[in-house]
Coordinates of C-alpha atoms in Angstrom, one line a residue:
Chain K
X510 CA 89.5 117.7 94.1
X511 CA 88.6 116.9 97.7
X512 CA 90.5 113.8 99.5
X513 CA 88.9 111.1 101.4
X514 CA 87.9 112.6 104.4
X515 CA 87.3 110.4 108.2
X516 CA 86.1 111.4 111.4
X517 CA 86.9 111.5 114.0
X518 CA 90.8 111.7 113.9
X519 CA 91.3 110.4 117.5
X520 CA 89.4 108.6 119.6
X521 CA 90.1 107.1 123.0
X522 CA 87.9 104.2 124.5
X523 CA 88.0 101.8 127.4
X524 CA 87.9 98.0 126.3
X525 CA 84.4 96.3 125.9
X526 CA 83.6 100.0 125.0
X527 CA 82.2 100.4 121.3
X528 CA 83.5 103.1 118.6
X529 CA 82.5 104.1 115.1
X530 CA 84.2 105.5 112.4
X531 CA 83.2 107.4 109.1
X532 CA 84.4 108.0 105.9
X533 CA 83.5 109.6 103.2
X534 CA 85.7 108.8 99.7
X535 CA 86.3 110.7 96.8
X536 CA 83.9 112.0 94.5
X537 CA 82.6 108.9 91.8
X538 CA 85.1 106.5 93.7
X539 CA 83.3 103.3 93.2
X540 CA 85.6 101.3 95.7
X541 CA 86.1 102.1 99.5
X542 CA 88.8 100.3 101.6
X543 CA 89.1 100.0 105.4
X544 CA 92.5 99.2 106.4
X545 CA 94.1 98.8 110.0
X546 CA 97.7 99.6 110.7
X547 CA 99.4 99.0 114.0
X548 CA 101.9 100.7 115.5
X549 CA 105.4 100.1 112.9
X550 CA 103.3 97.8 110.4
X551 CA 102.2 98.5 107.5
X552 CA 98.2 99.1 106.6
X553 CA 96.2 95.6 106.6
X554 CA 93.0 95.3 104.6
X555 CA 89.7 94.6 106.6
X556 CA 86.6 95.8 104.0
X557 CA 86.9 96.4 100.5
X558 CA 83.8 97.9 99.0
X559 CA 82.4 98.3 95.1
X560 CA 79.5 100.7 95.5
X561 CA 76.8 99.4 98.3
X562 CA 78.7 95.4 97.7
X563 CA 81.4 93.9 99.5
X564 CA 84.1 92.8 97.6
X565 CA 86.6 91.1 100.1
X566 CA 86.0 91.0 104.4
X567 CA 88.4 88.0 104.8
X568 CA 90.4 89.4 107.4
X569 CA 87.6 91.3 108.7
X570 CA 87.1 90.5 112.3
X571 CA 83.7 89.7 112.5
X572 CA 82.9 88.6 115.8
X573 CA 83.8 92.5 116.5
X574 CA 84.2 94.3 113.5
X575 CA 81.4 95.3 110.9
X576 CA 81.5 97.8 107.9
X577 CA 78.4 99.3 105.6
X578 CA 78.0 101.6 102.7
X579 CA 74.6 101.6 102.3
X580 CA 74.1 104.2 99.7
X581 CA 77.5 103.0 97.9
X582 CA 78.8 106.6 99.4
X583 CA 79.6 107.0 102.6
X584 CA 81.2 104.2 104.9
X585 CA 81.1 103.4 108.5
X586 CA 83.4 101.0 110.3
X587 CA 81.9 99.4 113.9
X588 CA 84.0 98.0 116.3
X589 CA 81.5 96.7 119.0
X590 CA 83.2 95.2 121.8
X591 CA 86.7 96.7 121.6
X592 CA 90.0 95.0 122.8
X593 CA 93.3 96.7 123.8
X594 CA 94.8 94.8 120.4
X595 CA 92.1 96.9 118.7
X596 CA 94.6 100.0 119.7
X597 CA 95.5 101.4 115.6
X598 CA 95.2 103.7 113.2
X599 CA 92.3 103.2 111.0
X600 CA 92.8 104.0 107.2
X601 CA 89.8 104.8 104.3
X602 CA 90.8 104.4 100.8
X603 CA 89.1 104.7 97.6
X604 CA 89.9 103.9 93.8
X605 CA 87.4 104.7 90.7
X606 CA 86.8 101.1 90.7
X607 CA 88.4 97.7 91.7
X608 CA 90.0 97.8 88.4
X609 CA 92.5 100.8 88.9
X610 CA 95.1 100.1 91.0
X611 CA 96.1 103.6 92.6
X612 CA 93.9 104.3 96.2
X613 CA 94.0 107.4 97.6
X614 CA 94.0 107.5 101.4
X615 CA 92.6 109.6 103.8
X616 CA 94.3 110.8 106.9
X617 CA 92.6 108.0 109.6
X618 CA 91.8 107.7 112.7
X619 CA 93.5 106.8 115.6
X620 CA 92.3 104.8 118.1
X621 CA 93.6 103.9 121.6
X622 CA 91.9 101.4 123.5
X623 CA 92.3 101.0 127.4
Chain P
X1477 CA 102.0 82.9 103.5
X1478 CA 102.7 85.3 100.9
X1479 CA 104.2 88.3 102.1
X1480 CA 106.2 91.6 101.5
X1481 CA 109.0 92.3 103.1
X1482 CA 111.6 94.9 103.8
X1483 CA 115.2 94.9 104.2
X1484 CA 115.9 97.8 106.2
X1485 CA 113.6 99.2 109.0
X1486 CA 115.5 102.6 109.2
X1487 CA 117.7 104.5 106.5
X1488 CA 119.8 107.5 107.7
X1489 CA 120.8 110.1 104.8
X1490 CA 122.3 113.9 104.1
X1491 CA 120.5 115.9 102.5
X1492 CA 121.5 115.8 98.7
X1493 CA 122.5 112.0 98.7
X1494 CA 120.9 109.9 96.9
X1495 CA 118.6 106.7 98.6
X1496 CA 117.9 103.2 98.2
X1497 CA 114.9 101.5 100.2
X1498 CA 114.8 98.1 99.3
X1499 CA 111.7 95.2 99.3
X1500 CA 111.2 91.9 98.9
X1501 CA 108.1 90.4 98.1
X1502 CA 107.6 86.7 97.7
X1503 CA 104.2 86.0 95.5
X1504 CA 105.7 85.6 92.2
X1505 CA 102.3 85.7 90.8
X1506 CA 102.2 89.3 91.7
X1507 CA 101.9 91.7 88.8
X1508 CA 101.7 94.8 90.0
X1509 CA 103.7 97.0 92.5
X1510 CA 103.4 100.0 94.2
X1511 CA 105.8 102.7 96.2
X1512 CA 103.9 104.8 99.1
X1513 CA 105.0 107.3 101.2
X1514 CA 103.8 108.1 104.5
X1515 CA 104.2 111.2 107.0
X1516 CA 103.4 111.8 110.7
X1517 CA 99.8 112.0 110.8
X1518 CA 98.9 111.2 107.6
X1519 CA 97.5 108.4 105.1
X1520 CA 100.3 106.8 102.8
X1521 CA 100.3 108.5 99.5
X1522 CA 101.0 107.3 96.2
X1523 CA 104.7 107.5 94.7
X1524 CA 104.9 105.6 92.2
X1525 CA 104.3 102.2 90.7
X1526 CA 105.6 99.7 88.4
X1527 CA 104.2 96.2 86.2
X1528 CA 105.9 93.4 86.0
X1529 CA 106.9 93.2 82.6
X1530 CA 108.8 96.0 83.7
X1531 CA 112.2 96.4 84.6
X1532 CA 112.3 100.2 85.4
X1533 CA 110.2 102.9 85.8
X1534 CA 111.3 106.3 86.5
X1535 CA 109.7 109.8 87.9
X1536 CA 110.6 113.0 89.1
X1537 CA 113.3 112.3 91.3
X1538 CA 112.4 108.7 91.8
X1539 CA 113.0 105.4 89.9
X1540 CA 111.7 102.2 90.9
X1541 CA 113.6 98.8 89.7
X1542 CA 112.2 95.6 89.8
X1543 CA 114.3 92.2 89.9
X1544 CA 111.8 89.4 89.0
X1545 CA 114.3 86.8 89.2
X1546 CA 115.0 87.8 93.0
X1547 CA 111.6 88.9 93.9
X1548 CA 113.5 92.4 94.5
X1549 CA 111.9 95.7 94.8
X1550 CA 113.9 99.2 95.1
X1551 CA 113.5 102.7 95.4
X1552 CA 115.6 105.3 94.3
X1553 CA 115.4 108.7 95.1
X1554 CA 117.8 111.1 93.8
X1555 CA 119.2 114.2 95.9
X1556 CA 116.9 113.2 99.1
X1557 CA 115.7 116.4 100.4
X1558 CA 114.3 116.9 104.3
X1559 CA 110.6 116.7 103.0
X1560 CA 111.3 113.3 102.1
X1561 CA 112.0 112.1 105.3
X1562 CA 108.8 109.9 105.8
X1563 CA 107.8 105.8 106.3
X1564 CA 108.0 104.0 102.7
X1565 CA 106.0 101.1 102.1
X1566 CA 106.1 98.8 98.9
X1567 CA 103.0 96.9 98.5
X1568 CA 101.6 94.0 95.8
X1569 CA 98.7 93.3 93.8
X1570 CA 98.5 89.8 94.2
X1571 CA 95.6 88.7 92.2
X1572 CA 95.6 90.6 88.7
X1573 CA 92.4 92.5 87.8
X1574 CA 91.5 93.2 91.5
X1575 CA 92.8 96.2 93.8
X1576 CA 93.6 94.4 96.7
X1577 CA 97.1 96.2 98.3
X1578 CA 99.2 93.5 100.4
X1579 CA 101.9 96.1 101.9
X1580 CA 105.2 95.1 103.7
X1581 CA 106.4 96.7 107.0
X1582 CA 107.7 99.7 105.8
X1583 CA 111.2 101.8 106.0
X1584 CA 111.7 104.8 107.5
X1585 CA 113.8 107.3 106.0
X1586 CA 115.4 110.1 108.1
X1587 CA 117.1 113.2 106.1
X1588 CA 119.1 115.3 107.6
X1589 CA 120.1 118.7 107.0

């Protein structure tokens, strides 16, 4: 079974710059996660998606920061303009639905902002 | 706010000892816990997981104990080999019936040879 896969895996910007990121889950995963994990701490939920909905954007910044899935697939996160605290690694999950607890997590993608 | 925590941000082991990471979590509505592991480079991955009408859980080479009257969280991994050397996170379900992962800082774990 194929993992969740994201693109790209590094990416270097200068602030006030904008950046997108992709990811595509797990076959018949109905839930997709962004998460955003600095340097040393662990992963911090932005997005949480069931099929084309969103479940949970709380700590979505979203003066900045905006998420779709607009075919319930395939996910992209925007960060449009970026900040130097914007500097992470960017984590997709998925999960067969909101009800199972186990994500599986793709390799993300690290960002450096300058 | 609620949070997860960890005790230790670095443990240091031989090769063939046995480790303890330890986690504290402080939502005692929480009824769902969760162990990942995470390499250089990669996205955390699953170890194992434990509900709270559970004391103990074991799997292969791990066992994960949970102290509801503390709020305590440990994992045990027996004869810690160098391919377990990674960053450990524990991480809560905080509302029951949703997925939603709080995680804690996370330990790293350095085996040596």
């Amino acid at each position: 079974e194929a993992g969740v896969a994201q693109s790209p895996r590094y990416k270097i910007i200068e602030k006030r710059q904008s950046v997108a990121f992709w990811c595509n889950p797990i076959s018949g995963h109905a839930t997709l996660y962004w998460y955003q994990q600095i340097l040393g701490q662990g992963p911090k939920l932005l997005i949480q998606f069931q099929n084309n909905g969103v479940v949970d954007d709380s700590q979505l910044p979203k003066d900045r920061f905006s998420a779709e899935r607009l075919k319930g697939v395939d996910s992209t996160l925007k960060i449009q303009p970026a900040k130097l605290e914007d500097s992470a690694v960017y984590l997709c999950a998925s999960s067969f639905d909101s009800s199972v607890y186990e994500q599986y997590f793709g390799p993300g993608t690290r960002l450096t902002v300058t | 706010g609620e949070s997860v925590g960890l005790h230790l941000p670095t443990l240091s082991v031989q090769e063939g000892d046995n480790s303890i990471i330890n986690c504290a979590y402080s939502n005692s509505a929480s009824d769902y816990f969760i162990w990942y592991k995470q390499e250089s480079g990669k996205g955390p991955q699953f170890i194992i997981d434990i509900r709270s009408n559970m004391d103990k859980r074991q799997g292969q080479r791990v066992t994960v104990l949970l102290n509801k009257t503390v709020k305590h969280l440990s994992l045990q991994i027996a004869a810690t080999q160098p391919g377990d050397s990674a960053v450990y996170f524990c991480a809560e379900i905080p509302n029951s019936g949703y997925s939603t992962l709080t995680f804690g800082k996370g330990t790293m774990l350095l085996v040596s040879p």
